[in-house]
Short mmCIF file of N, CA, C and O in Angstrom, two decimals:
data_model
loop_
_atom_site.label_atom_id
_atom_site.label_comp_id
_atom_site.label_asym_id
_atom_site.label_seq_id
_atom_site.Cartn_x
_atom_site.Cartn_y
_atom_site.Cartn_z
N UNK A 1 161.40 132.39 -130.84
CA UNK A 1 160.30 132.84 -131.66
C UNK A 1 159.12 133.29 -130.80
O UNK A 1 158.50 134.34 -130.99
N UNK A 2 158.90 132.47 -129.90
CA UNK A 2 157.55 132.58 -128.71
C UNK A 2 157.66 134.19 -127.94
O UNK A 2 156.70 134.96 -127.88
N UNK A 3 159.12 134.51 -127.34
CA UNK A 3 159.42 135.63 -126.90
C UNK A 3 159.22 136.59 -128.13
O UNK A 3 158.44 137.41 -127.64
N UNK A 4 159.36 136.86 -128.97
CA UNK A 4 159.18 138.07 -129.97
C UNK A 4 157.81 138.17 -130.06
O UNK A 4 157.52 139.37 -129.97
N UNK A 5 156.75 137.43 -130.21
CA UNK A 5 155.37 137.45 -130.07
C UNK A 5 154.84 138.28 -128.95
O UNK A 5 155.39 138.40 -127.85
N UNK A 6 153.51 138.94 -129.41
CA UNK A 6 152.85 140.04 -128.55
C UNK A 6 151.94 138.61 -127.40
O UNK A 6 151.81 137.46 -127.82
N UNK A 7 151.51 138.97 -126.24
CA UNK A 7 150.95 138.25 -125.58
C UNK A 7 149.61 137.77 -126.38
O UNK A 7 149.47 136.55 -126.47
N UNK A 8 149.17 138.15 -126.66
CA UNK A 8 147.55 137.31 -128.05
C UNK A 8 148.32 136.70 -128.48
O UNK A 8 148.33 135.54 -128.07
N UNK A 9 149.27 137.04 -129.42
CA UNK A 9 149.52 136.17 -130.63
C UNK A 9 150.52 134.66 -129.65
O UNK A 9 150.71 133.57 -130.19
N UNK A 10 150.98 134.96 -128.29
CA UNK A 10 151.56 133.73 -127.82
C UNK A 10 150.37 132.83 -127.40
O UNK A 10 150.42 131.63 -127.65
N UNK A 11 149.66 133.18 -126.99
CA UNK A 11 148.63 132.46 -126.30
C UNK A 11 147.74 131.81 -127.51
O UNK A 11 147.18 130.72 -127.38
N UNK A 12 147.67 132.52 -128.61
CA UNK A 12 147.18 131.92 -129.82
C UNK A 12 148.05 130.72 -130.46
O UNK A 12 147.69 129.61 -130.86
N UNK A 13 149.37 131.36 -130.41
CA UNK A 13 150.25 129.74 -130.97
C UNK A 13 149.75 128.71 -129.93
O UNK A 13 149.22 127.69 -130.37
N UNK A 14 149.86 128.88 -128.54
CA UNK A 14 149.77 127.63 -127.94
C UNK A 14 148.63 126.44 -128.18
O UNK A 14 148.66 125.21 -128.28
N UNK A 15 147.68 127.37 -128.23
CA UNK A 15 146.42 126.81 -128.55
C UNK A 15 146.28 126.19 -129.46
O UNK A 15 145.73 125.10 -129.34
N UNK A 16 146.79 126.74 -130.94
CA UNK A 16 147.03 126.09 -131.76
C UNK A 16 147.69 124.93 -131.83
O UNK A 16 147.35 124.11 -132.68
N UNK A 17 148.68 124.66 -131.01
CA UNK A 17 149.83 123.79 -130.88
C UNK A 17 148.88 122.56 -130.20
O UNK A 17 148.87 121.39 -130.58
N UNK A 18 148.19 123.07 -129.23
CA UNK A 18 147.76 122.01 -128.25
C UNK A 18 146.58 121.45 -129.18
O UNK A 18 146.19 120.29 -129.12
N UNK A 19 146.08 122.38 -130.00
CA UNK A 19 144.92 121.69 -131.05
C UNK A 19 145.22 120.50 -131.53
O UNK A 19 144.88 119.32 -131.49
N UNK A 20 146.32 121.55 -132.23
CA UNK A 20 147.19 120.34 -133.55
C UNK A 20 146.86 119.22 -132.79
O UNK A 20 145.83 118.58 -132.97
N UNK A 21 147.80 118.92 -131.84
CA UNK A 21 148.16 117.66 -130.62
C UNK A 21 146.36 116.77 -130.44
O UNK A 21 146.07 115.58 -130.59
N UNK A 22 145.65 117.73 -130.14
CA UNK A 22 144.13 116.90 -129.83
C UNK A 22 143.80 116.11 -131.26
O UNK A 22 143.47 114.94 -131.45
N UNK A 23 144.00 117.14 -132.14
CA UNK A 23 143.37 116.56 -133.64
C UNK A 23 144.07 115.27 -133.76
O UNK A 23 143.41 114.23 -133.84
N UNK A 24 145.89 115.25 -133.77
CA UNK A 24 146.76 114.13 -134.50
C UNK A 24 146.28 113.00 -133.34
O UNK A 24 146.05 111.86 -133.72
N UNK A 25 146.13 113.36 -131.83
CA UNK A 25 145.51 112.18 -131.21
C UNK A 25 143.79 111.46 -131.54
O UNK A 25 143.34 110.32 -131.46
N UNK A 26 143.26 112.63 -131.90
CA UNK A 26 141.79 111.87 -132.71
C UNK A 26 142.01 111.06 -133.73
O UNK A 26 141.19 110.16 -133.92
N UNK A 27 142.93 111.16 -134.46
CA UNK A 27 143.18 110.75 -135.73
C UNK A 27 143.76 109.41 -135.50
O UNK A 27 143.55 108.46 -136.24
N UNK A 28 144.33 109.37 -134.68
CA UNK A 28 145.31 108.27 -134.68
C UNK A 28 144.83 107.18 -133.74
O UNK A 28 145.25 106.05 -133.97
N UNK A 29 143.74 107.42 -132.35
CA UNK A 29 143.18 106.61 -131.73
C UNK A 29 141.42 107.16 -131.31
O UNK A 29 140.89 106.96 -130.22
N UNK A 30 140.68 108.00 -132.72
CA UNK A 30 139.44 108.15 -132.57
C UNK A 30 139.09 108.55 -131.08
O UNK A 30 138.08 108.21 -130.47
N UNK A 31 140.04 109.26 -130.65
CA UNK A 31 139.35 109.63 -129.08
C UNK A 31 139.56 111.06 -128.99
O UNK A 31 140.66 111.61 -129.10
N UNK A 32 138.36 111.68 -128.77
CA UNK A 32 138.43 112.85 -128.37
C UNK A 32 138.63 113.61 -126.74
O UNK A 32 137.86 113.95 -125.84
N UNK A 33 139.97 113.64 -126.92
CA UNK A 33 140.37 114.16 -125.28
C UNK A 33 139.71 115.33 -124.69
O UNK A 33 139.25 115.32 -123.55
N UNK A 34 139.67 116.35 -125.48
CA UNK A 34 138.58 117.22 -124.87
C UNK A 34 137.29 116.73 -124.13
O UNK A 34 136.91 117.19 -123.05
N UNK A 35 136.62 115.69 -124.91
CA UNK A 35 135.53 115.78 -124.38
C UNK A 35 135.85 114.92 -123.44
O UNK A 35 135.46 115.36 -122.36
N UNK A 36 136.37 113.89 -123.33
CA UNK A 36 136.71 112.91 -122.14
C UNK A 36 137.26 113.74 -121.16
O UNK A 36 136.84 113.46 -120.04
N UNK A 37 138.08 114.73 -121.20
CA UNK A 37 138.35 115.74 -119.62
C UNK A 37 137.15 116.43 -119.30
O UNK A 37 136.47 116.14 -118.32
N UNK A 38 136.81 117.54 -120.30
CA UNK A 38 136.57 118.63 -120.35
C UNK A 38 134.64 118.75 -120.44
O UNK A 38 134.05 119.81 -120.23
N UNK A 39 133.67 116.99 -120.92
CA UNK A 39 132.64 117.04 -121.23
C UNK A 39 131.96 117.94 -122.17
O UNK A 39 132.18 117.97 -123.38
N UNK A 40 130.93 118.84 -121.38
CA UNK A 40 130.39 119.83 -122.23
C UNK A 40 131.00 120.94 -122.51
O UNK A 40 130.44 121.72 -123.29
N UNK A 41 132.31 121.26 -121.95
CA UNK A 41 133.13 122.67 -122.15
C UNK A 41 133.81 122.35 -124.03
O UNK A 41 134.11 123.12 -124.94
N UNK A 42 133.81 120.88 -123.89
CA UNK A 42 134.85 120.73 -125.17
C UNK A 42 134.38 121.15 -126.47
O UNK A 42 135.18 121.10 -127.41
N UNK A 43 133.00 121.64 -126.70
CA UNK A 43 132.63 122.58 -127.88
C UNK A 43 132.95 123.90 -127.75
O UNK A 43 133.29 124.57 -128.73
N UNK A 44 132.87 124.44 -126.41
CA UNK A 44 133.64 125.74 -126.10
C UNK A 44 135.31 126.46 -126.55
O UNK A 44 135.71 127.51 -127.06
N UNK A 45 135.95 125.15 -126.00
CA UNK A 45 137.27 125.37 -125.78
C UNK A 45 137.80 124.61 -127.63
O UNK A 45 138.94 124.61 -128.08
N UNK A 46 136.58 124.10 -128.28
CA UNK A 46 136.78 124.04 -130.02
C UNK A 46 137.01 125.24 -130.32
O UNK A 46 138.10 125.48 -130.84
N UNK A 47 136.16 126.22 -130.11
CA UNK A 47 135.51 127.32 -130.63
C UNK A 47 136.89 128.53 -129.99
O UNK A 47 137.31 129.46 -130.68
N UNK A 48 137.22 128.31 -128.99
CA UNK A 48 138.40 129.38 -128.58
C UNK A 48 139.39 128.37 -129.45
O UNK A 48 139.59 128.93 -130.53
N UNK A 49 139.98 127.31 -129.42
CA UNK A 49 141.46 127.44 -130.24
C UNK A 49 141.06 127.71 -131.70
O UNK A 49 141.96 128.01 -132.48
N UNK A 50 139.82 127.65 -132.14
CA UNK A 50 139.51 128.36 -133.98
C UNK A 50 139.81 129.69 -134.07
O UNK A 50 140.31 130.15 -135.09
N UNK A 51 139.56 130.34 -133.10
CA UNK A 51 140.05 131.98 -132.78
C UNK A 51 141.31 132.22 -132.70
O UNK A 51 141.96 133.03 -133.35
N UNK A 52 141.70 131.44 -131.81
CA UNK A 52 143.45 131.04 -131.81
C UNK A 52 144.14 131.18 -133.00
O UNK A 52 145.14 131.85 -133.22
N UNK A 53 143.26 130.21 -134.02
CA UNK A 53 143.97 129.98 -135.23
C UNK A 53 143.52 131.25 -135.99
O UNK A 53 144.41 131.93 -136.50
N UNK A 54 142.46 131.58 -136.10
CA UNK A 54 142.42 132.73 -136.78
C UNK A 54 142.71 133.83 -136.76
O UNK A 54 142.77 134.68 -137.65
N UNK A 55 143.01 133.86 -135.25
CA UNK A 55 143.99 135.55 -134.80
C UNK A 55 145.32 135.17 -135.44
O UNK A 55 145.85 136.17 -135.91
N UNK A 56 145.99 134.13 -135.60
CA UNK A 56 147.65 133.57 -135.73
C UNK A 56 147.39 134.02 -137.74
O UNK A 56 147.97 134.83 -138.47
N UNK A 57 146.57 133.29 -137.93
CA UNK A 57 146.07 133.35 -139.45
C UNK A 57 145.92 135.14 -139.89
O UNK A 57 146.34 135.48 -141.00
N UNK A 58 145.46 135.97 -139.15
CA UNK A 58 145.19 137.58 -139.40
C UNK A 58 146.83 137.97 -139.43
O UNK A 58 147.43 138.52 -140.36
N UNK A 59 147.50 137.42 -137.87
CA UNK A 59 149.08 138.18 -137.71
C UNK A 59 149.46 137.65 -139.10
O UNK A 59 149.47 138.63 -139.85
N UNK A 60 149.75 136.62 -139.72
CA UNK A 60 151.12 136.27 -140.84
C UNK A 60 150.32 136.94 -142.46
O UNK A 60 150.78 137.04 -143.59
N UNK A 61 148.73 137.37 -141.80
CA UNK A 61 148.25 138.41 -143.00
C UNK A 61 148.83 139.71 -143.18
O UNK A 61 149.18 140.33 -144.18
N UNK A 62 148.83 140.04 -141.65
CA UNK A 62 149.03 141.45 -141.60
C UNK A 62 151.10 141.61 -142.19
O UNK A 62 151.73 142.37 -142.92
N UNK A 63 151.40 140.51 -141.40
CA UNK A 63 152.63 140.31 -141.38
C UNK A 63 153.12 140.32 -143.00
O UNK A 63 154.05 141.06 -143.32
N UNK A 64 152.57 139.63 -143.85
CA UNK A 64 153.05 139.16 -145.15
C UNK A 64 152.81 140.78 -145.77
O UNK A 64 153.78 141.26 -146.36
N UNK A 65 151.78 141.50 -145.68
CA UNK A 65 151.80 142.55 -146.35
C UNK A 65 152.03 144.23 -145.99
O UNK A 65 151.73 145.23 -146.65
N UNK A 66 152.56 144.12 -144.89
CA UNK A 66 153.38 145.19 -144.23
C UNK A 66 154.14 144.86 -144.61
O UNK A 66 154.82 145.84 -144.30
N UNK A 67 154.90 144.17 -145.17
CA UNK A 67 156.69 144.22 -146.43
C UNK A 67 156.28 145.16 -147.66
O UNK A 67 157.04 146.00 -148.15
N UNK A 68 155.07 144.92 -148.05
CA UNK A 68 154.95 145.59 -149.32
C UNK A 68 154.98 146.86 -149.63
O UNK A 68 154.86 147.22 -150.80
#
């Protein structure tokens, strides 16, 4: 699946993927790993995987209605 993807849209799943992963670890032991590596970058690197998600969110837009 990863190989059929244009280079944005791979680099966007990952991000997403690695989000997911930060969020289900906040959730599950209230620790935010970003900021414990990453300090003050970790509002930054919020703000790039939301783009992530929203470029991935535009492709399965564009995607769903180029059938029609």
């Amino acid at each position: 699946m990863l190989k059929e993807m244009e280079l944005y849209s791979q680099i966007a799943f990952i991000l997403v993927v690695v989000g997911g992963i930060l969020w289900g670890i906040f959730g599950l032991f209230n620790v935010n790993l970003l900021t414990v590596v990453f300090g003050g970058l970790a509002r930054l690197i919020d703000i790039v995987v939301g783009v992530g998600a929203g470029w991935l969110c535009y492709k399965i837009y564009l995607e769903k209605f180029k059938k029609i």
